[in-house]
Coordinates of C-alpha atoms and ligand atoms in Angstrom, one line a residue:
M1 CA -18.4 39.8 36.9
T2 CA -19.6 41.2 40.2
S3 CA -19.3 39.6 43.5
R4 CA -23.0 39.7 43.5
A5 CA -23.2 37.7 40.0
F6 CA -20.6 35.3 41.4
A7 CA -22.5 34.6 44.2
R8 CA -25.5 34.0 42.2
L9 CA -23.8 31.6 40.0
V10 CA -22.3 29.4 42.9
A11 CA -25.4 30.1 44.7
F12 CA -26.4 26.9 46.8
R13 CA -28.1 24.0 44.6
A14 CA -29.4 21.0 47.0
P15 CA -26.8 18.2 46.3
P16 CA -28.3 15.1 44.6
A17 CA -29.9 12.7 47.2
I18 CA -26.8 10.6 47.0
G19 CA -26.9 7.8 49.7
T20 CA -23.3 6.3 49.7
R21 CA -20.3 7.2 47.8
L22 CA -20.6 4.0 45.3
R23 CA -24.1 5.2 44.3
A24 CA -22.2 8.9 43.4
V25 CA -20.1 6.6 41.6
S26 CA -22.7 4.7 39.8
D27 CA -24.9 8.0 39.2
N28 CA -22.0 9.3 36.9
A29 CA -22.0 6.3 34.3
V30 CA -20.1 7.7 31.4
G31 CA -20.4 5.1 28.9
D32 CA -18.3 5.2 25.5
I33 CA -17.9 8.5 25.0
T34 CA -16.0 7.7 21.6
A35 CA -19.7 6.7 20.5
G36 CA -20.9 10.1 20.9
Q37 CA -21.9 12.2 17.7
A38 CA -19.3 14.7 18.5
W39 CA -16.6 12.4 18.9
R40 CA -17.5 10.6 15.7
A41 CA -17.6 13.6 13.8
L42 CA -14.1 14.7 15.1
S43 CA -12.7 11.3 14.0
A44 CA -13.9 11.7 10.8
H45 CA -13.1 15.3 10.6
A46 CA -9.4 14.3 11.7
E47 CA -9.2 11.8 8.9
R48 CA -9.9 14.6 6.3
I49 CA -8.1 17.6 7.7
G50 CA -5.6 15.9 10.3
D51 CA -2.7 16.5 8.0
R52 CA -3.4 19.8 6.5
H53 CA -0.5 22.2 6.9
L54 CA -0.8 25.3 8.8
R55 CA 0.6 27.0 5.8
E56 CA -2.7 26.2 4.1
F57 CA -4.9 27.3 7.1
F58 CA -3.2 30.5 7.1
A59 CA -3.2 31.0 3.3
A60 CA -6.8 30.4 3.2
D61 CA -7.9 32.9 5.9
P62 CA -5.8 36.0 6.1
G63 CA -7.2 37.4 9.0
R64 CA -6.7 33.9 10.8
G65 CA -4.1 35.6 13.2
R66 CA -6.4 37.9 14.7
R67 CA -9.7 35.9 14.6
L68 CA -8.8 32.9 16.3
A69 CA -7.8 34.5 19.5
A70 CA -9.8 35.6 22.8
E71 CA -8.5 37.6 25.9
A72 CA -9.5 37.3 29.4
A73 CA -8.1 38.4 33.0
G74 CA -5.3 39.9 31.2
L75 CA -4.1 37.1 29.3
Y76 CA -4.5 37.3 25.5
L77 CA -4.6 33.8 23.9
D78 CA -3.6 33.4 20.3
Y79 CA -4.8 29.8 19.2
S80 CA -4.3 30.4 15.6
K81 CA -1.3 28.5 15.0
N82 CA -3.5 25.3 15.8
R83 CA -4.3 22.6 13.1
V84 CA -7.9 23.5 13.2
D85 CA -10.4 25.0 11.0
D86 CA -13.8 26.4 11.9
A87 CA -15.6 23.2 11.3
T88 CA -12.9 21.3 13.7
L89 CA -13.7 24.1 16.6
A90 CA -17.5 23.8 16.0
A91 CA -17.2 20.0 16.2
L92 CA -14.7 20.7 19.5
M93 CA -17.8 22.9 20.8
A94 CA -20.5 20.3 20.4
L95 CA -17.9 17.8 22.0
A96 CA -18.0 20.2 25.0
R97 CA -21.7 20.1 24.9
E98 CA -22.1 16.6 24.2
R99 CA -19.6 16.1 27.4
D100 CA -21.8 18.5 29.4
V101 CA -19.0 20.5 30.7
E102 CA -20.9 23.6 31.5
G103 CA -23.1 21.6 33.5
R104 CA -20.2 20.0 35.4
R105 CA -18.6 23.3 35.6
D106 CA -21.8 24.7 37.6
A107 CA -21.8 21.5 39.8
M108 CA -18.0 22.2 40.8
L109 CA -18.8 25.9 41.6
A110 CA -21.8 25.2 43.5
G111 CA -20.2 22.5 45.6
E112 CA -21.6 19.5 44.6
P113 CA -19.6 16.2 45.6
I114 CA -18.1 15.8 42.0
N115 CA -14.8 14.2 43.5
V116 CA -16.7 10.9 43.5
T117 CA -14.2 8.4 44.7
E118 CA -13.6 10.4 47.7
G119 CA -17.1 11.8 48.0
R120 CA -16.0 15.5 48.2
P121 CA -17.0 18.9 46.6
V122 CA -14.1 20.2 44.7
L123 CA -13.9 24.0 45.5
H124 CA -10.5 25.5 45.2
T125 CA -12.6 28.5 43.4
A126 CA -14.2 29.3 47.0
L127 CA -10.6 30.1 48.1
R128 CA -10.6 33.1 46.1
A129 CA -14.4 33.9 46.0
P130 CA -15.3 37.5 47.2
R131 CA -15.9 38.0 50.8
D132 CA -19.8 38.5 50.1
A133 CA -20.3 35.4 47.8
S134 CA -22.0 32.2 49.5
V135 CA -20.7 28.6 48.8
T136 CA -22.7 26.1 50.5
V137 CA -21.1 22.8 51.8
D138 CA -23.5 20.3 53.9
G139 CA -25.7 23.6 54.5
E140 CA -23.1 25.7 55.7
N141 CA -21.5 29.2 53.5
V142 CA -18.0 28.3 53.6
V143 CA -16.6 31.7 52.2
P144 CA -16.4 33.5 55.8
G145 CA -14.1 31.0 57.0
V146 CA -12.1 30.9 53.9
H147 CA -11.7 34.8 54.7
A148 CA -11.3 34.2 58.5
V149 CA -8.2 31.8 57.8
L150 CA -6.7 34.3 55.0
A151 CA -6.9 37.0 57.5
A152 CA -5.5 35.4 60.4
A153 CA -2.8 33.9 58.0
G154 CA -2.0 37.4 56.7
A155 CA -1.8 38.8 60.3
Y156 CA 0.7 36.1 61.0
A157 CA 2.7 37.0 57.7
E158 CA 2.5 40.5 58.4
A159 CA 3.9 40.2 62.1
V160 CA 6.7 37.9 60.8
R161 CA 7.5 40.5 58.1
D162 CA 7.8 43.5 60.5
G163 CA 9.5 41.5 63.3
S164 CA 6.6 41.7 65.9
R165 CA 6.6 37.8 65.9
R166 CA 10.2 36.9 66.9
G167 CA 11.8 33.5 67.6
H168 CA 12.7 32.0 71.0
T169 CA 15.7 34.3 71.7
G170 CA 14.1 37.3 70.5
R171 CA 15.4 37.3 67.3
P172 CA 13.5 38.4 64.1
L173 CA 12.4 35.4 62.0
R174 CA 14.3 35.8 58.7
N175 CA 14.3 32.6 57.5
I176 CA 11.5 30.7 56.2
V177 CA 11.8 27.2 55.5
N178 CA 8.4 25.7 54.0
I179 CA 8.4 21.9 54.8
G180 CA 5.7 20.0 52.3
I181 CA 5.7 17.8 49.0
G182 CA 3.4 17.7 46.2
G183 CA 0.8 20.3 46.2
S184 CA 2.0 21.5 49.9
D185 CA 5.4 22.4 48.2
L186 CA 5.0 22.8 44.3
G187 CA 2.7 25.5 44.3
P188 CA 4.3 27.8 46.9
A189 CA 7.8 27.0 45.8
M190 CA 7.0 27.9 42.2
A191 CA 5.0 31.3 43.2
A192 CA 7.6 32.5 45.5
D193 CA 10.1 32.3 42.8
A194 CA 7.8 33.7 40.4
L195 CA 7.3 36.4 42.7
L196 CA 10.8 36.8 43.8
P197 CA 11.0 40.6 43.3
L198 CA 8.5 41.4 45.8
A199 CA 10.3 39.8 48.7
P200 CA 12.0 42.1 51.0
D201 CA 16.0 41.9 50.8
G202 CA 17.2 40.1 53.9
L203 CA 14.2 37.6 54.0
R204 CA 15.3 34.0 52.7
V205 CA 12.5 31.5 52.0
R206 CA 13.4 28.0 51.2
F207 CA 11.3 24.8 50.4
V208 CA 12.3 21.4 51.7
S209 CA 10.5 18.5 49.9
N210 CA 12.4 15.4 49.3
V211 CA 13.0 12.8 52.0
D212 CA 16.6 12.8 50.7
G213 CA 18.4 14.3 53.4
S214 CA 20.4 16.4 51.3
D215 CA 17.5 18.3 50.6
L216 CA 17.2 19.5 54.3
V217 CA 20.9 19.8 54.6
E218 CA 21.0 22.1 51.7
S219 CA 17.9 24.2 52.6
L220 CA 19.4 24.8 56.1
R221 CA 22.9 25.6 55.2
G222 CA 24.0 28.9 56.5
L223 CA 20.8 29.5 58.4
D224 CA 20.5 30.6 62.1
P225 CA 18.3 28.4 64.0
A226 CA 17.6 31.3 66.1
E227 CA 16.0 33.2 63.0
T228 CA 14.6 30.2 61.1
L229 CA 10.7 29.7 61.0
F230 CA 9.4 26.4 60.0
I231 CA 6.1 26.0 58.0
V232 CA 4.9 22.5 58.0
A233 CA 2.3 22.4 54.9
S234 CA 0.6 18.6 54.7
K235 CA -3.1 18.3 54.0
S236 CA -3.2 15.2 55.7
F237 CA -0.1 15.7 58.2
G238 CA 0.8 12.0 57.5
T239 CA 2.9 12.3 54.6
L240 CA 6.1 10.1 55.3
E241 CA 8.5 12.7 53.5
T242 CA 7.2 15.8 55.1
L243 CA 7.0 14.3 58.6
T244 CA 10.6 13.1 58.3
N245 CA 11.7 16.2 57.2
A246 CA 9.8 18.1 59.9
R247 CA 11.1 15.8 62.6
S248 CA 15.0 16.4 61.6
A249 CA 14.2 20.1 61.3
R250 CA 13.2 19.9 64.8
D251 CA 16.2 18.4 66.1
W252 CA 18.5 20.7 63.9
L253 CA 16.4 23.8 65.5
L254 CA 16.4 22.5 69.2
Q255 CA 20.3 21.5 69.2
G256 CA 21.0 25.0 67.3
L257 CA 19.1 26.6 69.9
G258 CA 20.3 24.6 72.6
A259 CA 16.9 24.8 74.2
G260 CA 13.9 22.3 75.1
E261 CA 10.8 21.5 73.3
E262 CA 9.1 24.9 74.5
A263 CA 11.3 26.5 71.9
V264 CA 9.2 24.7 69.0
R265 CA 6.0 26.8 69.6
D266 CA 8.0 29.8 68.4
H267 CA 9.6 28.2 65.1
F268 CA 7.1 26.0 63.9
V269 CA 3.7 26.7 62.3
A270 CA 1.4 24.2 60.7
V271 CA -0.5 24.2 57.6
S272 CA -3.1 21.2 57.5
T273 CA -6.6 20.2 57.7
N274 CA -5.6 17.7 60.4
A275 CA -5.7 19.2 64.0
E276 CA -5.2 15.8 65.6
R277 CA -1.9 15.1 63.9
V278 CA -0.5 18.6 63.9
A279 CA -0.8 18.4 67.8
E280 CA 0.6 14.8 67.9
F281 CA 3.5 16.0 66.2
G282 CA 4.2 18.8 69.0
I283 CA 2.8 21.8 67.2
D284 CA 0.6 23.7 69.3
T285 CA -2.7 24.0 67.3
E286 CA -2.7 27.8 68.3
N287 CA 0.0 27.8 65.5
M288 CA -2.0 25.9 62.8
F289 CA -3.7 27.6 59.9
G290 CA -6.6 25.2 58.5
F291 CA -7.8 24.5 55.0
W292 CA -10.5 22.0 54.1
D293 CA -10.9 18.8 52.7
W294 CA -12.8 20.2 49.6
V295 CA -9.5 21.5 48.3
G296 CA -7.4 19.2 46.6
G297 CA -3.1 19.3 47.5
R298 CA -2.6 20.5 44.0
Y299 CA -5.2 23.2 44.1
S300 CA -4.2 24.7 47.3
L301 CA -1.6 27.2 46.6
D302 CA -4.1 29.8 47.1
S303 CA -5.1 28.8 50.9
A304 CA -3.2 28.8 53.6
V305 CA -0.6 26.2 51.9
G306 CA 0.8 29.9 50.4
L307 CA 1.6 31.2 53.8
A308 CA 5.4 31.0 53.0
L309 CA 4.6 33.1 49.8
M310 CA 2.3 35.4 52.1
I311 CA 5.2 36.0 54.3
A312 CA 7.5 36.8 51.0
I313 CA 5.3 39.2 49.2
G314 CA 3.0 40.2 51.7
P315 CA -0.9 39.8 52.1
A316 CA -1.3 42.7 50.0
G317 CA 0.7 40.5 47.1
F318 CA -1.3 37.4 48.0
A319 CA -4.7 39.4 47.6
E320 CA -3.6 40.8 44.1
M321 CA -2.7 36.7 43.3
L322 CA -5.8 36.0 44.5
S323 CA -7.8 38.8 42.2
G324 CA -6.0 37.2 39.1
F325 CA -7.5 33.7 39.9
R326 CA -10.8 35.3 40.5
A327 CA -10.7 36.9 37.3
M328 CA -10.1 33.7 35.6
D329 CA -12.4 31.9 37.4
E330 CA -15.5 34.6 36.5
H331 CA -14.4 34.5 32.9
F332 CA -14.5 30.6 32.8
A333 CA -17.9 30.6 34.6
S334 CA -19.5 33.2 32.4
A335 CA -17.9 33.5 29.2
P336 CA -19.4 31.3 26.3
L337 CA -17.7 28.2 25.5
E338 CA -16.1 29.6 21.9
A339 CA -14.6 32.8 23.8
N340 CA -13.6 30.9 27.0
L341 CA -9.8 30.4 27.5
P342 CA -9.7 27.3 29.7
V343 CA -12.5 25.7 27.5
L344 CA -10.3 26.4 24.1
L345 CA -7.0 25.4 25.6
G346 CA -8.8 21.9 27.0
L347 CA -10.8 21.2 23.9
L348 CA -7.4 22.0 21.7
G349 CA -5.5 19.7 23.8
A350 CA -8.1 16.9 23.5
W351 CA -8.1 17.2 19.6
Y352 CA -4.3 16.6 19.5
A353 CA -4.5 13.7 22.2
N354 CA -7.2 11.9 21.0
F355 CA -7.4 12.6 17.4
L356 CA -4.0 13.4 16.4
G357 CA -2.1 11.2 18.2
A358 CA 0.0 13.5 20.2
E359 CA 1.2 12.1 23.7
S360 CA 2.9 14.9 25.4
H361 CA 2.4 18.7 25.9
A362 CA 5.2 21.3 26.2
V363 CA 4.8 24.3 28.3
L364 CA 7.2 27.0 27.6
P365 CA 7.2 30.2 29.6
Y366 CA 9.4 32.9 28.3
D367 CA 9.8 34.4 31.7
R368 CA 12.5 33.4 33.9
Y369 CA 10.0 34.0 36.8
L370 CA 7.8 31.1 35.6
A371 CA 10.9 28.4 35.7
R372 CA 8.9 26.2 37.9
F373 CA 5.7 26.7 36.3
P374 CA 6.1 23.5 33.9
A375 CA 7.1 21.3 37.2
Y376 CA 4.3 23.0 38.9
L377 CA 1.7 21.9 36.0
Q378 CA 3.1 18.4 35.8
Q379 CA 1.4 17.9 39.4
L380 CA -1.5 19.6 38.4
D381 CA -2.3 18.0 34.9
M382 CA -0.9 14.6 35.6
E383 CA -1.8 14.0 39.0
S384 CA -5.2 15.1 37.9
N385 CA -5.8 13.7 34.5
G386 CA -3.4 10.5 34.4
K387 CA -6.2 8.4 34.8
S388 CA -7.6 5.1 32.8
V389 CA -11.0 4.4 34.1
T390 CA -14.1 6.5 33.8
L391 CA -16.1 8.2 36.7
D392 CA -18.1 5.0 37.0
G393 CA -15.0 2.8 37.1
K394 CA -14.7 1.6 33.5
P395 CA -11.6 1.3 31.8
V396 CA -11.3 4.2 28.9
S397 CA -10.5 3.5 25.3
W398 CA -9.4 7.1 24.7
A399 CA -6.3 8.9 25.6
T400 CA -6.4 11.1 28.7
G401 CA -4.0 13.3 30.2
P402 CA -0.6 13.6 28.1
V403 CA 3.1 13.8 29.5
V404 CA 3.5 17.7 30.5
W405 CA 7.2 19.0 30.2
G406 CA 8.6 22.0 29.3
E407 CA 11.7 24.6 30.5
P408 CA 11.7 28.6 30.1
G409 CA 12.6 29.8 27.0
T410 CA 15.2 30.8 25.8
N411 CA 17.0 28.1 27.4
G412 CA 14.9 25.3 26.1
Q413 CA 15.6 26.4 22.6
H414 CA 19.6 25.4 23.0
A415 CA 18.3 22.2 24.6
F416 CA 15.3 20.1 23.6
Y417 CA 13.4 22.3 20.7
Q418 CA 15.5 20.4 18.2
L419 CA 12.9 17.5 18.8
I420 CA 10.0 19.7 18.5
H421 CA 11.4 21.0 15.3
Q422 CA 12.8 18.1 13.8
G423 CA 11.7 15.0 15.7
T424 CA 9.3 12.5 14.8
H425 CA 6.7 13.3 17.8
L426 CA 4.3 15.7 17.5
V427 CA 4.5 17.8 20.6
P428 CA 1.9 20.8 20.9
C429 CA 3.4 23.7 22.9
D430 CA 2.1 26.5 24.9
V431 CA 4.5 29.7 25.1
I432 CA 3.7 32.0 27.4
A433 CA 5.0 35.6 27.4
F434 CA 4.8 39.0 28.7
R435 CA 4.9 42.6 27.1
E436 CA 6.6 44.5 29.9
P437 CA 10.1 43.1 31.4
V438 CA 10.2 42.9 35.2
H439 CA 13.6 44.4 34.9
D440 CA 14.3 46.8 32.3
L441 CA 17.7 46.1 31.0
G442 CA 17.3 47.5 27.9
V443 CA 17.9 45.1 24.8
H444 CA 17.0 42.0 26.6
H445 CA 13.5 41.7 26.6
E446 CA 13.2 42.8 23.1
L447 CA 15.2 39.7 22.3
L448 CA 13.3 37.5 24.7
L449 CA 9.9 38.5 23.0
A450 CA 11.5 38.2 19.5
N451 CA 12.4 34.4 20.5
A452 CA 9.0 33.8 21.9
L453 CA 7.2 35.0 19.0
A454 CA 9.9 33.5 16.4
Q455 CA 9.3 29.8 17.7
P456 CA 5.6 29.7 17.2
E457 CA 6.3 30.7 13.8
A458 CA 8.9 28.8 13.2
L459 CA 7.0 25.2 14.4
A460 CA 4.3 26.3 12.3
F461 CA 5.5 27.2 9.1
G462 CA 8.8 25.7 9.1
R463 CA 11.2 25.6 6.0
T464 CA 10.5 23.9 3.1
A465 CA 13.2 22.1 0.9
E466 CA 12.7 24.5 -1.8
E467 CA 13.0 27.5 0.7
V468 CA 16.4 25.8 2.0
A469 CA 17.5 25.1 -1.9
A470 CA 16.8 28.4 -2.7
E471 CA 19.4 29.7 -0.3
G472 CA 22.0 27.7 -2.0
V473 CA 22.4 25.0 0.5
D474 CA 24.5 22.1 -0.6
P475 CA 21.6 19.6 -2.1
A476 CA 23.2 17.0 0.3
L477 CA 22.2 19.0 3.2
V478 CA 18.8 20.1 1.9
P479 CA 17.1 17.4 3.9
H480 CA 18.8 18.0 7.4
R481 CA 18.1 21.5 7.0
T482 CA 14.5 21.2 6.2
F483 CA 11.7 22.0 9.0
A484 CA 8.5 20.1 8.3
G485 CA 6.7 22.8 10.3
N486 CA 3.1 22.2 11.3
T487 CA 3.5 21.8 15.1
P488 CA 0.8 23.6 16.7
S489 CA 1.3 26.1 19.6
N490 CA -0.7 28.5 21.7
V491 CA 0.6 31.8 22.6
I492 CA -0.3 33.3 25.8
L493 CA 0.7 36.9 26.3
G494 CA 0.2 38.9 29.5
E495 CA 1.2 42.3 30.3
R496 CA 3.7 41.9 32.7
M497 CA 4.7 39.2 35.3
G498 CA 3.2 40.0 38.7
P499 CA 0.6 38.6 41.3
A500 CA -2.4 39.2 39.4
A501 CA -0.9 37.9 36.1
L502 CA 0.3 34.6 38.0
G503 CA -3.0 34.1 39.8
A504 CA -5.1 34.1 36.5
L505 CA -2.6 31.7 34.7
I506 CA -2.5 29.0 37.2
A507 CA -6.6 29.6 37.5
L508 CA -6.5 29.4 33.4
Y509 CA -4.5 25.8 33.7
E510 CA -6.6 24.7 36.5
H511 CA -9.9 25.2 34.6
K512 CA -8.0 23.6 31.4
V513 CA -7.5 20.4 33.5
F514 CA -11.1 20.7 34.8
V515 CA -12.4 21.1 31.1
Q516 CA -10.3 18.1 29.9
G517 CA -11.4 15.5 32.8
A518 CA -15.0 16.6 32.1
I519 CA -14.5 15.6 28.2
W520 CA -12.4 12.1 29.1
G521 CA -15.2 11.4 31.8
I522 CA -12.6 11.0 34.5
N523 CA -12.2 12.0 38.2
S524 CA -9.6 14.6 37.7
F525 CA -9.6 15.3 41.4
D526 CA -8.6 11.9 43.0
Q527 CA -4.7 10.8 43.1
W528 CA -5.2 6.8 43.8
G529 CA -2.1 6.2 41.6
V530 CA 0.3 7.6 44.1
E531 CA -0.6 4.9 46.9
L532 CA 1.0 1.4 45.7
G533 CA 4.6 2.9 45.8
K534 CA 3.9 4.2 49.4
V535 CA 2.8 1.1 50.5
L536 CA 5.9 -0.8 49.0
A537 CA 8.1 1.7 50.0
D538 CA 6.9 1.4 53.9
T539 CA 7.3 -2.4 53.3
I540 CA 11.1 -2.4 52.0
A541 CA 11.8 0.3 54.6
E542 CA 11.0 -1.7 57.6
E543 CA 12.9 -4.8 55.9
L544 CA 15.9 -2.5 55.1
R545 CA 15.7 -1.6 58.7
T546 CA 15.2 -4.8 60.4
G547 CA 16.8 -7.1 57.9
A548 CA 13.8 -9.4 58.1
V549 CA 13.1 -9.1 54.1
G550 CA 9.9 -10.9 52.8
A551 CA 9.2 -12.3 49.5
H552 CA 9.8 -10.0 46.3
D553 CA 10.3 -10.4 42.7
S554 CA 13.9 -11.6 41.7
S555 CA 14.9 -7.8 40.7
T556 CA 13.4 -6.1 43.8
A557 CA 15.2 -8.6 45.8
E558 CA 18.5 -8.5 44.2
L559 CA 18.3 -5.0 44.5
I560 CA 17.7 -4.8 48.4
A561 CA 20.3 -7.4 49.1
R562 CA 22.7 -5.0 47.1
V563 CA 21.5 -1.9 49.4
R564 CA 21.9 -3.8 52.4
D565 CA 25.1 -5.2 51.8
R566 CA 26.3 -1.7 51.4
A567 CA 24.2 -0.9 54.5
D568 CA 26.1 -3.5 56.6
G569 CA 29.3 -2.2 55.0
Ligands
F6P601 O1 1.3 11.5 47.1 C1 0.6 12.5 46.4 C2 0.0 13.8 47.5 O2 -1.0 13.0 48.1 C3 -0.6 15.0 46.6 O3 -1.8 14.8 46.1 C4 -0.2 15.9 47.5 O4 -0.6 17.0 47.3 C5 0.8 15.6 48.6 O5 0.7 14.1 48.6 C6 1.0 15.8 49.7 O6 0.1 15.5 50.1 P1 -0.1 16.4 51.9 O7 -0.1 17.6 51.6 O8 -1.0 15.6 52.6 O9 1.2 16.1 53.0

């Protein structure tokens, strides 16, 4: 799609006349989605074909492997090894239409306040909109602001890379330490690892997230404070872990340099939406890169939150990554549902979660550079869709987001694949692989790809008792060596791992999560579930510090007493 087409697509639509946030919530009455026609049809359909084996699906249609595939933004999706026939797919498409996935998508892209519990638009797609696009929030086109921050962050990244931006003592900044957590850590950490080959030799990029002091100590090990730049990334700039780490990092810096507060400005920058708190912390807001409350933390990698990544791979590499995001956005916005990759992945996931009883979903990248991708997806998916009330606050009676997990292949094959192949849980899998290697070491890539293709084949078709017996296996061992198969998988095949492929892949999953949230009638863009633990931890921290322990259940009280005993030594 051209940038003009994109602009048209996201052109301003007057937001609905919503007086208050509560009103917005009640405007989103979801009702019992299981009573809808498409849902009921899928339930009945699942009764009929839920147990049918993938062997039968393939036997019935020799062209299935080619037919059930779609391609966009450089990613080929083979979804033929799913327990679906044409009727299932048609019924899933009907569900998407019944749940108005397209309408909700268009509302998101147009900047309507679809995050109803926080009264905000959801506009991570504006972060990669072309310069001439127009996305309007409260009557203002936000795209020029996005590009202004990208340009400022790009210029800063370039200055660090070429050594024109230096530390307090005049030394170049060769160590970049990002301090952040959740969306202010997982995205840039995952992507910096994924795009490691693009980082110049001699530049060290590290990530500190955990409040566990060991994380900071290990991240700073061997670093020279004179050459170290800290990026404090926090949307709110109020997150306990990040502020605690940032304070200790400041002490480490000033002690190491033997300098006063004036050194902070040369070694600390902030990425935040909250200028006031940044200033309060002592970082000059001149050294702050902003973003906006319409970007969720877990959707913020492609904003200035990616500054550490931008320094690592350069602004050009970052721009290439954004082009990959944009290509997938445009596909999601315009492709028919039947050929729309995020829609297909979202619906297939719903099929397993809601109609075939799957409780988890494995993501298995056959690429070392995607080692952190499953962890990144855990926040993206589980913080978004780990919800049990609808947009209008009614309890759901249907499953929502699954447990997402995974590790790179082939490592996982020698660890947990046993359970996927022969355990008692249904675990739908996504296998991600690239045709071309990043490093051509002869036979390695061929072997890697052979495994990436063999596993979905084994998962789908298994090995029957007859096949095992025919190999002359001792009859007593036949049941142990039989593979039931019928485990569904998607294979996502790209050309070569790199910035554009990574951007497209991330956007694919962002939009998949969106589709599922729309199907389930939940708000994928808040995260109230993280609050209670934070509040209780604040109380306990105070109790541990002062010894004035308040009322707790007997288990927590005993644990506090034991921790305090140890502390009192
Ligand atoms: O605790 C959850 C959370 O709010 C995430 O949603 C977010 O990405 C993370 O904390 C960090 O928040 P912040 O960027 O405001 O420090």
